[in-house]
Coordinates of C-alpha atoms in Angstrom, one line a residue:
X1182 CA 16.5 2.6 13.1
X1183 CA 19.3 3.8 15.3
X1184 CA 20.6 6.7 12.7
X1185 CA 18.7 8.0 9.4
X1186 CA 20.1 7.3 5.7
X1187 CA 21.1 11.2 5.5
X1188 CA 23.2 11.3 8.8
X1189 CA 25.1 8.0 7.5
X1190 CA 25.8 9.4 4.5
X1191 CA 27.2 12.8 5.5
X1192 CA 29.5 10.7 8.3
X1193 CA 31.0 8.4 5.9
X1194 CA 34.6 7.7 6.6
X1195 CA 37.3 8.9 3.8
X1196 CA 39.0 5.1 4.4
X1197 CA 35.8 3.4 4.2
X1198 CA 35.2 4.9 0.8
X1199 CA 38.9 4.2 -0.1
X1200 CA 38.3 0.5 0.7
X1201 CA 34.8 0.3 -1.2
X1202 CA 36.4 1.5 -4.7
X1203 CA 39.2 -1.4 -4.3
X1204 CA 36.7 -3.8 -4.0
X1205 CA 34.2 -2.3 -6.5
X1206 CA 36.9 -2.9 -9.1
X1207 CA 37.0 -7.0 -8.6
X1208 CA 33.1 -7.3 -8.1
X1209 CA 31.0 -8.7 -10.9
X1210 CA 28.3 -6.3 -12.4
X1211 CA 25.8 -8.9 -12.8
X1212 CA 22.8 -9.6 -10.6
X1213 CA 23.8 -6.1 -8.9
X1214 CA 20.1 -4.8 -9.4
X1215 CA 18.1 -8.0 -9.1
X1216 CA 15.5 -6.5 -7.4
X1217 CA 14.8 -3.8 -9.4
X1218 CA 14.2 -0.2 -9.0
X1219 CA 11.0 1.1 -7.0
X1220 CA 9.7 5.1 -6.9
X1221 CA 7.0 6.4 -4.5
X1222 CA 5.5 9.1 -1.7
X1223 CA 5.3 11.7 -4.3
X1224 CA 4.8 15.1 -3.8
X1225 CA 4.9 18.9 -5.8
X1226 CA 8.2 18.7 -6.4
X1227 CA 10.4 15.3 -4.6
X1228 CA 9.9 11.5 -4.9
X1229 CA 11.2 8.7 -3.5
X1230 CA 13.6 6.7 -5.4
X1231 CA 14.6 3.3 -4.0
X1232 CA 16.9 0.0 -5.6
X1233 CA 18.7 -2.1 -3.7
X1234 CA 22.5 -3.8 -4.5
X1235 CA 23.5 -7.3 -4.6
X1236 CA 26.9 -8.4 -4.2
X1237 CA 28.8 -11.3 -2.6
X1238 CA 31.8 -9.1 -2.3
X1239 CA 32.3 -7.7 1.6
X1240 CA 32.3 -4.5 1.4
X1241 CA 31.2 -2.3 3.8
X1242 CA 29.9 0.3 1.2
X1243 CA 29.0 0.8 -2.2
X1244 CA 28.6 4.1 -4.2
X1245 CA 25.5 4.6 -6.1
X1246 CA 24.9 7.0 -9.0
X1247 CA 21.6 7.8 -9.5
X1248 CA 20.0 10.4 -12.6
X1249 CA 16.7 11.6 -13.0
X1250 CA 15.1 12.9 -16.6
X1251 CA 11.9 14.0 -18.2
X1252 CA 13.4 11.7 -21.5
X1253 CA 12.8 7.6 -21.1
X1254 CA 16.5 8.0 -23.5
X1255 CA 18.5 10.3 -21.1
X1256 CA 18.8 12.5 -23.5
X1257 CA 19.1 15.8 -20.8
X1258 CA 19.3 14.9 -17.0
X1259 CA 17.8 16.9 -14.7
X1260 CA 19.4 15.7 -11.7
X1261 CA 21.8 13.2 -10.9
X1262 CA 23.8 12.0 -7.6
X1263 CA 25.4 9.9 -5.7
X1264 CA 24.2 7.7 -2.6
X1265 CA 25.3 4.8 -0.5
X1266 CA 24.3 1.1 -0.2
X1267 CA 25.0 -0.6 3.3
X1268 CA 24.5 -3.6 5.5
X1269 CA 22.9 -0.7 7.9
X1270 CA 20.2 -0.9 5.7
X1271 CA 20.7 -4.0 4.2
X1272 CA 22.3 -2.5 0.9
X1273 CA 18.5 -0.8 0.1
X1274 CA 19.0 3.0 -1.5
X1275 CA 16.8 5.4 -0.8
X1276 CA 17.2 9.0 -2.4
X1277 CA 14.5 11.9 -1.8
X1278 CA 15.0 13.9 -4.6
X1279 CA 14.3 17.5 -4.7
X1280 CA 13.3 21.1 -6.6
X1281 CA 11.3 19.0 -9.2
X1282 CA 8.1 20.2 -11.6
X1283 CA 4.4 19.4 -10.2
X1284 CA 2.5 16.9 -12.4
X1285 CA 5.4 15.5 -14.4
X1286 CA 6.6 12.4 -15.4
X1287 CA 10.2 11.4 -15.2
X1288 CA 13.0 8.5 -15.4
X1289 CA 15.2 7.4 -13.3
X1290 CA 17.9 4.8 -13.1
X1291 CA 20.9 3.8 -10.5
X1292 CA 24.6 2.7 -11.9
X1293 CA 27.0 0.6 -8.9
X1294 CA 29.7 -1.6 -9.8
X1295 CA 29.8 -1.1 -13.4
X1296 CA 26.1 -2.0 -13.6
X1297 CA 23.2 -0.6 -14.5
X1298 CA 20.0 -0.7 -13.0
X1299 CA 16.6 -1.3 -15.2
X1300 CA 14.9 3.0 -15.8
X1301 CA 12.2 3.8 -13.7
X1302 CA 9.3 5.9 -14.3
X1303 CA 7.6 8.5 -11.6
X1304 CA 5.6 11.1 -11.3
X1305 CA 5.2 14.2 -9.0
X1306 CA 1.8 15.3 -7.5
X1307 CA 0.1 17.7 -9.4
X1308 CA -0.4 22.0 -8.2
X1309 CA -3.7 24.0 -8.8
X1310 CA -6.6 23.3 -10.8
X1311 CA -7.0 19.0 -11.3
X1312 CA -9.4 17.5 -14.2
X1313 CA -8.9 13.8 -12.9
X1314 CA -6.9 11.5 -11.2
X1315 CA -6.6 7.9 -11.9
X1316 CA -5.0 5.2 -9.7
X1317 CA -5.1 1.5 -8.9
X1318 CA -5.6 -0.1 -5.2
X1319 CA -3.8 -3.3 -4.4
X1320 CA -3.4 -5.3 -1.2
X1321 CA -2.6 -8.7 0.2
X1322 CA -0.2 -10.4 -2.1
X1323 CA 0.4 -14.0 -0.4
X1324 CA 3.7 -15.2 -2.5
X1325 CA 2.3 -18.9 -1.8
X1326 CA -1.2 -18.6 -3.0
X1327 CA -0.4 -18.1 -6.6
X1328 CA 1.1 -15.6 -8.9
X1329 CA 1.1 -11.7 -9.4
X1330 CA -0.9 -12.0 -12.1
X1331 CA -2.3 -8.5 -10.8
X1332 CA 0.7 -6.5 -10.4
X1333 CA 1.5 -7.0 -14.1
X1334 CA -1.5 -5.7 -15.0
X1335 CA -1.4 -2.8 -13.4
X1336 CA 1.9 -2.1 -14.9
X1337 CA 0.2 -2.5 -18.1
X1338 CA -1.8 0.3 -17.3
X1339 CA -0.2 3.5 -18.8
X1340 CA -2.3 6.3 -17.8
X1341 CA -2.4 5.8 -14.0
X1342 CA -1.3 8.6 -11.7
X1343 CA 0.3 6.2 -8.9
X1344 CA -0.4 3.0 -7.0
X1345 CA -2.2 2.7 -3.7
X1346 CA -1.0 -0.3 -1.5
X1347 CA -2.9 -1.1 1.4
X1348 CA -1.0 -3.7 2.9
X1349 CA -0.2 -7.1 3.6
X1350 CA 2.7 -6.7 0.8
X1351 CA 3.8 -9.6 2.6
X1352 CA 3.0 -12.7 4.7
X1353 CA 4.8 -13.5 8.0
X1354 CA 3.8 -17.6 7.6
X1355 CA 6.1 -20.4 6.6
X1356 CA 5.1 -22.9 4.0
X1357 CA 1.6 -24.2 3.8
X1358 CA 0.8 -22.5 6.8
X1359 CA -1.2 -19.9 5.3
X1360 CA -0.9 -21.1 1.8
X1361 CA 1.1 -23.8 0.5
X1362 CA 3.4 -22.8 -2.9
X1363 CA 5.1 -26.2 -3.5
X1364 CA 2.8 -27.1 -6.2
X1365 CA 3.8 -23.8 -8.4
X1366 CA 7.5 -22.9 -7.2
X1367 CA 6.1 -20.7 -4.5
X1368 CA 7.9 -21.4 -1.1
X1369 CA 8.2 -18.6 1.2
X1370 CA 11.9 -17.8 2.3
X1371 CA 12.6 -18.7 4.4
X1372 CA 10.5 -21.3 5.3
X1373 CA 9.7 -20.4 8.8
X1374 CA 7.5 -17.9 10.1
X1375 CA 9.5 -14.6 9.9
X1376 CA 10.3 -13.0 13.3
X1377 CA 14.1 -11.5 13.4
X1378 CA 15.3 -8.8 11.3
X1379 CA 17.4 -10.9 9.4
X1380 CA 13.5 -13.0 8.6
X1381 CA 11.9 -10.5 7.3
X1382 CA 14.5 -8.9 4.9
X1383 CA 14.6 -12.3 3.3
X1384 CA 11.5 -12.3 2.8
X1385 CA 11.0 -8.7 1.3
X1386 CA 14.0 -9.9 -0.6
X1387 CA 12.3 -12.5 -2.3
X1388 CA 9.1 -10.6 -2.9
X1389 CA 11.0 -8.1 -4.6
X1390 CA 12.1 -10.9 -7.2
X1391 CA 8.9 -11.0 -8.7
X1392 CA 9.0 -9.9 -12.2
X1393 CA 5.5 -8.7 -12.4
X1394 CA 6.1 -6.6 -8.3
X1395 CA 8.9 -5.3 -9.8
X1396 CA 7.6 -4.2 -13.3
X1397 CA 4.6 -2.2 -11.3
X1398 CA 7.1 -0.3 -9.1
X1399 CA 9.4 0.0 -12.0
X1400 CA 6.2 1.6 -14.0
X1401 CA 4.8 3.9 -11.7
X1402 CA 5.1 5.7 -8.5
X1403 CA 3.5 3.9 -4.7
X1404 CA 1.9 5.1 -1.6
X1405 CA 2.3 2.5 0.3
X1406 CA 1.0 1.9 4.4
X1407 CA 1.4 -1.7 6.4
X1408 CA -1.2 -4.0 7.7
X1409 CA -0.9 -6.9 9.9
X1410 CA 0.9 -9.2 8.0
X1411 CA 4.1 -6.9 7.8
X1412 CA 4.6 -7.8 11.5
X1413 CA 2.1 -10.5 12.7
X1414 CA -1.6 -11.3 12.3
X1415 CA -4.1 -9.4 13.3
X1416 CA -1.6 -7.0 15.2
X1417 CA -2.4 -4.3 17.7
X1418 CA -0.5 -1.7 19.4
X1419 CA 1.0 -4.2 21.9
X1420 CA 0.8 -7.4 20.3
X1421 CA -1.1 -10.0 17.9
X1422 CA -2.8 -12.6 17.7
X1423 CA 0.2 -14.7 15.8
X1424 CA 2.4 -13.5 18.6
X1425 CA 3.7 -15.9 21.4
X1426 CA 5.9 -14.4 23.8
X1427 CA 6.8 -16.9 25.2
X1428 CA 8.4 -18.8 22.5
X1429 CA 8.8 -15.5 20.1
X1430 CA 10.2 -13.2 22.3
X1431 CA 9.5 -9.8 23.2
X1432 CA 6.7 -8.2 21.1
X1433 CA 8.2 -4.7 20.8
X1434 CA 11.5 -6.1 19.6
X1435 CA 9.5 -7.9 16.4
X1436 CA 7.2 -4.8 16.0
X1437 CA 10.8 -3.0 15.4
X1438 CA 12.4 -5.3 13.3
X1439 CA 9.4 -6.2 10.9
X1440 CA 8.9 -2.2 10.6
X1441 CA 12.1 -1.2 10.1
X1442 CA 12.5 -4.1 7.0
X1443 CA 9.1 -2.7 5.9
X1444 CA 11.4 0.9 5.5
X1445 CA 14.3 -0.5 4.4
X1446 CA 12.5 -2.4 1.2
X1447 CA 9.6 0.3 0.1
X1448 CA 10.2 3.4 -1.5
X1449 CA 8.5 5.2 1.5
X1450 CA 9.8 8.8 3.1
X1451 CA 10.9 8.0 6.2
X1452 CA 10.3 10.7 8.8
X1453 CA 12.6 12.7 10.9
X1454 CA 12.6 11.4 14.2
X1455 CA 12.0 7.9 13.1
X1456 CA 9.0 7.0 15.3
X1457 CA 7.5 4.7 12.7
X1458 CA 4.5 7.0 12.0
X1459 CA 3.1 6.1 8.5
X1460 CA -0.2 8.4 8.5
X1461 CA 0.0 11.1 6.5
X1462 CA -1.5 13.2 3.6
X1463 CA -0.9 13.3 -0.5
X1464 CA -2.4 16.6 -2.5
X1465 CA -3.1 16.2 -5.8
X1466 CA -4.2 19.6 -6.7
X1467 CA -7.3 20.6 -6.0
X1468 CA -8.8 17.6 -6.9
X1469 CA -8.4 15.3 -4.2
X1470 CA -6.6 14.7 -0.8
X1471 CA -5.5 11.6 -0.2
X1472 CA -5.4 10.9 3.7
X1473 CA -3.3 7.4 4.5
X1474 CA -4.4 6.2 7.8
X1475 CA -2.1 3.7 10.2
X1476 CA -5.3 1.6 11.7
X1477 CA -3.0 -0.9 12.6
X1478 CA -0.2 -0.1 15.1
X1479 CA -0.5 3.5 15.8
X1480 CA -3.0 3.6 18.8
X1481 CA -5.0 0.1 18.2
X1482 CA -6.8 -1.4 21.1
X1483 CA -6.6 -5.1 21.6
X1484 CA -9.2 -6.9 19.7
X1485 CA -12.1 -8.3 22.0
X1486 CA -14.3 -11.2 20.8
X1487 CA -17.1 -10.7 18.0
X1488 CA -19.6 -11.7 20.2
X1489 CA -18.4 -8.9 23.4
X1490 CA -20.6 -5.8 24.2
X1491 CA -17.0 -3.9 24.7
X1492 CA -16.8 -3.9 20.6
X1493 CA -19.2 -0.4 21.6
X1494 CA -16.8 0.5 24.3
X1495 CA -16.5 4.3 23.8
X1496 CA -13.1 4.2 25.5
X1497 CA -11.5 1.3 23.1
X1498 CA -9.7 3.3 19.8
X1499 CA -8.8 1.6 16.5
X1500 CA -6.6 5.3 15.7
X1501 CA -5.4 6.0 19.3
X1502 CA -5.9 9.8 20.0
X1503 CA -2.9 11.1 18.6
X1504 CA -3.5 10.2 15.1
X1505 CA -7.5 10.8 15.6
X1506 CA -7.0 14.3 16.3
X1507 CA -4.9 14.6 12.9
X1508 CA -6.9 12.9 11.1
X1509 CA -10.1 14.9 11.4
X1510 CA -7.5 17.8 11.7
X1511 CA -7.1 17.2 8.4
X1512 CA -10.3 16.4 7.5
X1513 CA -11.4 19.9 7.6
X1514 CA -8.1 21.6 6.6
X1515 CA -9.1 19.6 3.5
X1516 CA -12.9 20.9 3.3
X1517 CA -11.8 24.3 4.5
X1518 CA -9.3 24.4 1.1
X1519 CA -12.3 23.6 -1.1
X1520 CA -10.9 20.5 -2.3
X1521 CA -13.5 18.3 -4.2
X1522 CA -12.7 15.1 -2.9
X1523 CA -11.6 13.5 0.3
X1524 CA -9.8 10.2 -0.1
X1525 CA -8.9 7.8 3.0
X1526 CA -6.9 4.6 2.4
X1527 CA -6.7 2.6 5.0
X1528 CA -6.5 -1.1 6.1
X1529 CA -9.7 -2.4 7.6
X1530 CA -12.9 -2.4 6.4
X1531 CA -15.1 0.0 7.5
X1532 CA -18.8 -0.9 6.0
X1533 CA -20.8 -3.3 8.9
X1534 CA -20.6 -6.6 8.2
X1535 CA -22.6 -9.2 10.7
X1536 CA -22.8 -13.1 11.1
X1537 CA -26.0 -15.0 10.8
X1538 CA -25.9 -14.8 14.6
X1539 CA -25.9 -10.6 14.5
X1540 CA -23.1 -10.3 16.1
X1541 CA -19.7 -8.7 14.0
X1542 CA -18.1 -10.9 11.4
X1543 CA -14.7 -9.9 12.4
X1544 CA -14.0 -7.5 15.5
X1545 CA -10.9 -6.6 13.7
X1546 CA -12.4 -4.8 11.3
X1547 CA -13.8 -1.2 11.9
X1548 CA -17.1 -3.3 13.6
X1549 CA -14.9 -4.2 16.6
X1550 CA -14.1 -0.6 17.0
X1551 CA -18.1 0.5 16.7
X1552 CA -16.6 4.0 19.0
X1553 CA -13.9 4.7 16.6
X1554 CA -16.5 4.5 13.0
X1555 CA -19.3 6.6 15.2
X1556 CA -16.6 9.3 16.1
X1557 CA -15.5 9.6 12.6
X1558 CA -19.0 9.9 10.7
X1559 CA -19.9 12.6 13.9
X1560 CA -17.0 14.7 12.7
X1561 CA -18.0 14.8 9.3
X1562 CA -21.8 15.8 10.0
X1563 CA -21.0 18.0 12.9
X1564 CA -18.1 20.0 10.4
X1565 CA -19.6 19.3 7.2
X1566 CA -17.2 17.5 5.4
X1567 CA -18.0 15.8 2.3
X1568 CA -17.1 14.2 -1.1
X1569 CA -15.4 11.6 1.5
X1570 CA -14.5 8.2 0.0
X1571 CA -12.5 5.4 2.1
X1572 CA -10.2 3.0 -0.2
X1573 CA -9.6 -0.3 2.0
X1574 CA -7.9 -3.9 1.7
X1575 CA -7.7 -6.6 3.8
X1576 CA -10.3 -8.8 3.5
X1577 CA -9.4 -10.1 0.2
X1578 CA -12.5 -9.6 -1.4
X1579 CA -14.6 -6.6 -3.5
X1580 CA -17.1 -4.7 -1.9
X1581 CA -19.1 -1.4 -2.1
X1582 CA -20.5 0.1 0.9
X1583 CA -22.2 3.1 1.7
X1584 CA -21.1 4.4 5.4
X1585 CA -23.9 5.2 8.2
X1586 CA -23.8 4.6 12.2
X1587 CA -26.7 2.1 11.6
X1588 CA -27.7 0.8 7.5
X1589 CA -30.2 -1.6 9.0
X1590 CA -32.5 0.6 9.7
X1591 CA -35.0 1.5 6.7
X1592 CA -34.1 4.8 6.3
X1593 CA -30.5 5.4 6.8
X1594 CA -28.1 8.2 6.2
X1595 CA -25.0 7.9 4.3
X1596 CA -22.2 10.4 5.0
X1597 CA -19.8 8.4 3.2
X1598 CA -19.0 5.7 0.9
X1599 CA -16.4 2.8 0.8
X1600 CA -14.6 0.9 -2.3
X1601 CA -12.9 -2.4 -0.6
X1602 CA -10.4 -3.9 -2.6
X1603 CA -10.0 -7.8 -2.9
X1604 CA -6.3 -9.4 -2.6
X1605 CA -3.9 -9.7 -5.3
X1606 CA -3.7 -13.5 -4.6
X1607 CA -5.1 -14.1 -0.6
X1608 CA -8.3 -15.9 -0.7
X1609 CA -11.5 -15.1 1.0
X1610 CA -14.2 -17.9 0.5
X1611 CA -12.4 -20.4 -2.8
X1612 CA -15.4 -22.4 -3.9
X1613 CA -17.5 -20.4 -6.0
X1614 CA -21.0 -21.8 -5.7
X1615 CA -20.3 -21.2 -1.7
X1616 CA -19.3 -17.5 -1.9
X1617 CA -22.5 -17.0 -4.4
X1618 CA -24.9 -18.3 -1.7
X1619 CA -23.0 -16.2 0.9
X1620 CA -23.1 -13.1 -1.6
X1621 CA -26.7 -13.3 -2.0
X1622 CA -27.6 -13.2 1.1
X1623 CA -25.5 -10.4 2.3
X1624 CA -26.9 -8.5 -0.4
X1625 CA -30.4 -9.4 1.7
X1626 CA -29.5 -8.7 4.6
X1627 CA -26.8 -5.5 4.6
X1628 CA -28.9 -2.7 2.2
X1629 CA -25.6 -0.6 2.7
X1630 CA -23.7 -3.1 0.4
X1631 CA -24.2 -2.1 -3.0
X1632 CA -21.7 -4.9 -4.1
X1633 CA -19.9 -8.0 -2.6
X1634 CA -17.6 -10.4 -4.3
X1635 CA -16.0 -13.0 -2.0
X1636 CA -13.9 -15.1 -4.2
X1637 CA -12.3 -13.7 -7.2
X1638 CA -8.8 -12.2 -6.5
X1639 CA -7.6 -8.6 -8.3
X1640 CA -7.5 -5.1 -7.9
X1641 CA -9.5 -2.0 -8.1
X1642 CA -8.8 1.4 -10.5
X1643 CA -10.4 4.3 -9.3
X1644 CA -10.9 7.4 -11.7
X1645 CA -11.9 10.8 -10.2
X1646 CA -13.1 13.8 -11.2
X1647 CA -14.8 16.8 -10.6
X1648 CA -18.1 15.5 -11.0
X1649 CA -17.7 11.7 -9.4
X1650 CA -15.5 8.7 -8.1
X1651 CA -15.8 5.7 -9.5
X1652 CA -14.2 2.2 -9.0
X1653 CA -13.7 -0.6 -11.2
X1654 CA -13.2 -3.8 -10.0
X1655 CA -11.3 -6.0 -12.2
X1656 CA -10.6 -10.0 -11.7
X1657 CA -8.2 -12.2 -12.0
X1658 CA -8.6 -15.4 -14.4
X1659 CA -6.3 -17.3 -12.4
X1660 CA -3.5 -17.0 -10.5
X1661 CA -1.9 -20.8 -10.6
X1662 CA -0.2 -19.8 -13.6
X1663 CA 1.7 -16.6 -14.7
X1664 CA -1.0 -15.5 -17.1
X1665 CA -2.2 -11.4 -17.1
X1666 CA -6.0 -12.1 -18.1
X1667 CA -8.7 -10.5 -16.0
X1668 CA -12.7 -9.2 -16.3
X1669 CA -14.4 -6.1 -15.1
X1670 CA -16.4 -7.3 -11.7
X1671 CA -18.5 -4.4 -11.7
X1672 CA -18.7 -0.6 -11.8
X1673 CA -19.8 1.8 -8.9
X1674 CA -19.8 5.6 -8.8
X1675 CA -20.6 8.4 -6.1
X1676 CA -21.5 11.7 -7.5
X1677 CA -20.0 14.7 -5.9
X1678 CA -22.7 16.3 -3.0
X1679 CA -24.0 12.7 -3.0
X1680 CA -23.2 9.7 -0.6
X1681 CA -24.9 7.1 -2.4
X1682 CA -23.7 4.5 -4.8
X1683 CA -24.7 3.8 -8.2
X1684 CA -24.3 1.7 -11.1
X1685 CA -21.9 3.8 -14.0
X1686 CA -23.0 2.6 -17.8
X1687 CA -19.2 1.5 -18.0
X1688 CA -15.8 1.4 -17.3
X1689 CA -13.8 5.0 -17.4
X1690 CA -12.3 6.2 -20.4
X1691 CA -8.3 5.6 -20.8
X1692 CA -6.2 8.9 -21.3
X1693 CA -5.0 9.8 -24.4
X1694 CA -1.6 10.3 -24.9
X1695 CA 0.0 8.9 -21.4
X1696 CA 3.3 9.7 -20.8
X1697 CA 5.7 6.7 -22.3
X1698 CA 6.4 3.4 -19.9
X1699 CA 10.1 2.9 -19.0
X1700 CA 12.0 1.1 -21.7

């Protein structure tokens, strides 16, 4: 983006402000927050607050009031203000607010054009001594495949702390080229594959229409990092795979614009100088640090094919060395803090996964970039770092895996574990009977994998505390019609000192007395 949100705002002309409240007066208040209201990157004491405006008026700029309060009624505000919606940013609002309490809840809402937006609810990290932490993991929502089904579910969900998103919050494709919606009222806008700036805000646009998207932003507070999808299929540094130059233009210029829609439309901190950077680290007490990783654009390699001895090739990087170097950086600032838990969401999976023919399933998973996974697990054993857990999406399907250089040999070491969550509608293997032959003999062949489902659709809650992590896997009953059923998959936990995975006797006790939803 050519200037941030904060230098527009301060350089805001005295006429062009003049001119907005004319036309303010004549626009119609309905529709003005159709896309809801959205909260994330919390930390100690600031959160993210994000909504967007809709008018058909041509203004150039909009005032909006925003007001934040520990009361769902309003009763006391504890901080209110006023930003600005533009075409700069597509009329998105984003407001960093400040000097607020660690481990509280609070509302928010936005007023522009004598409407009112629907009241958020957030919450700020927690400071000090943690009993638990309890969260849900999404990725891969494919608006043609089928309904949110998930989302509103994790909205039902009172007592979570926040919501991981993985990526793939969108799809790049066109109509019934990766999914086709026209059965169920599901067309992607527009109906092309997305490549100018103007492409993917439409998209995001629509998205964000989804009543049960916006209900879990409107409920509680995301971390959010892309994946592929956000730009192009399987995506690297310098280009992807669903990336003609030729006919699509100039890979850089689509890398920017799909990015900077990706900022506009998520209620993501954006930093200071702008360079699209997306890694970085949540606290939450000391309890747990969550590390976000960018495994995507940051310093990928190219991906070679499955079947290439360069997927050992010390010098290809899945992280380039810039972010590697931060990450185990923080790795041991983390361990070093005597912090129980190390968390690391991420896109790709990192658990070894091979074909029949023993070569990689997919060299764009973490098995294409064998140099990057060995570095990693050497850190942690050479720096003893522990109690590490890595949280990833993007192969629509659940899995637990333990994490070792080599699981197929009998007696392998473990220095970490992995919960892989499937997508909230993006397929992996559709006919049953086929993924349960493929399940069973993965679970012969891969001893790490302590659990594999390849064709339900859902998300994953993961409850921490002192003593263990453990994931839940939950399952969606369908998503061809709007319908919030789902079932417990299964139940894996990693004791704290331990790197192995075992069954838990059940899912994790609910809070008592969560703070109110949003009216």
């Amino acid at each position: 983006m050519a200037i941030s949100r904060r230098t527009f705002t301060q350089t805001l002309s005295v006429a062009g402000l003049a001119a907005a409240s004319r036309q303010i007066s004549e626009a119609q208040s309905a529709g003005i927050f159709q896309h809801g209201v959205a909260s994330g990157d919390p930390l100690l004491n600031r959160v993210i607050l994000w909504t967007r405006v809709t008018t058909t008026q041509p203004v150039d700029v909009i005032p909006v009031e925003w007001s934040i309060s520990e009361d769902p009624s309003f009763r006391t505000v504890w901080q209110r203000g006023v930003s600005y919606a533009s075409p700069i940013y597509d009329f998105t609002v984003k407001v960093d607010v400040p000097r607020l309490k660690p481990g509280t809840t609070y509302y928010y809402r936005f007023s522009a054009l004598g409407a009112s937006s629907p009241i958020g609810r957030t919450k700020t990290l927690p400071l000090g001594s943690v009993s638990s932490m309890r969260f849900a993991v999404a990725s891969c929502s494919n608006w043609p495949f089928g309904f949110f089904n998930a989302y509103r579910l994790i909205a039902n969900r009172q007592d979570l702390d926040l919501v991981l998103h993985l990526g793939d919050y969108i799809y790049e494709y066109g109509n019934a080229e990766y999914g086709d919606g026209s059965k169920i009222g599901r067309v992607p806008a527009p109906n092309k594959e997305c490549i100018t700036l103007s492409d993917y805000r439409q998209r995001y646009a629509q998205y964000r229409t989804d009543p049960d998207l916006q209900e879990a932003h409107r409920q509680h507070p995301w971390i959010i990092v892309w994946d592929d999808h956000e730009t192009a299929n399987n995506s690297w540094t310098d280009g992807a795979e669903n990336h003609t130059p030729s006919t699509e233009g100039d890979w850089s210029a689509r890398r920017a614009v799909g990015t900077q829609a990706w900022f506009e439309w998520l209620p993501v901190r954006e930093n200071s100088s702008f360079d699209s950077r997306i890694y970085r680290v949540f606290q939450f007490g000391g309890l747990a640090d969550l590390v976000m990783l960018d495994t995507r654009l940051a310093g990928r390699n190219e991906q070679v094919p499955e079947s290439s001895p360069r997927v050992a090739d010390p010098t290809r990087t899945l992280l380039g060395s810039e972010q590697e170097s931060w990450f185990y950086r923080e790795l041991s600032v983390s361990q070093n803090r005597g912090t129980q838990w190390r968390l690391i969401g991420q896109q790709t999976m990192m658990g070894q996964l091979l074909g029949a023919d023993g070569n990689p399933f997919s060299a764009d998973q973490w098995d294409g970039y064998v140099a990057s996974r060995n570095r990693f697990l050497g850190y942690l054993g050479a720096n003893s770092v522990n109690n590490v857990v890595v949280l990833s999406g993007d192969i629509h399907s659940s899995w637990g895996n333990e994490i070792a250089p080599n699981p197929f040999i009998g007696s392998y070491v473990s220095q970490a574990v992995e919960f892989v969550g499937p997508g909230i509608t993006s397929p992996a293997i559709e006919d049953p009977a086929q993924a349960a032959g493929l399940q069973a003999q993965i679970g012969a062949t891969h001893p790490h994998v302590k659990y594999v489902d390849l064709n339900r659709r859902g998300y994953m809650l993961v409850d921490i505390d002192k003593d263990r992590a453990q994931c839940e896997w939950y399952h969606m009953r369908t998503i061809l019609e709007r319908r919030a059923e789902e079932d417990l998959g299964r139940t894996l936990q990693v004791a704290a000192g331990s790197t192995k995975l075992v069954a838990a006797s059940g899912p994790s006790r609910q809070r008592s007395n969560p703070a109110p939803f949003a009216p």
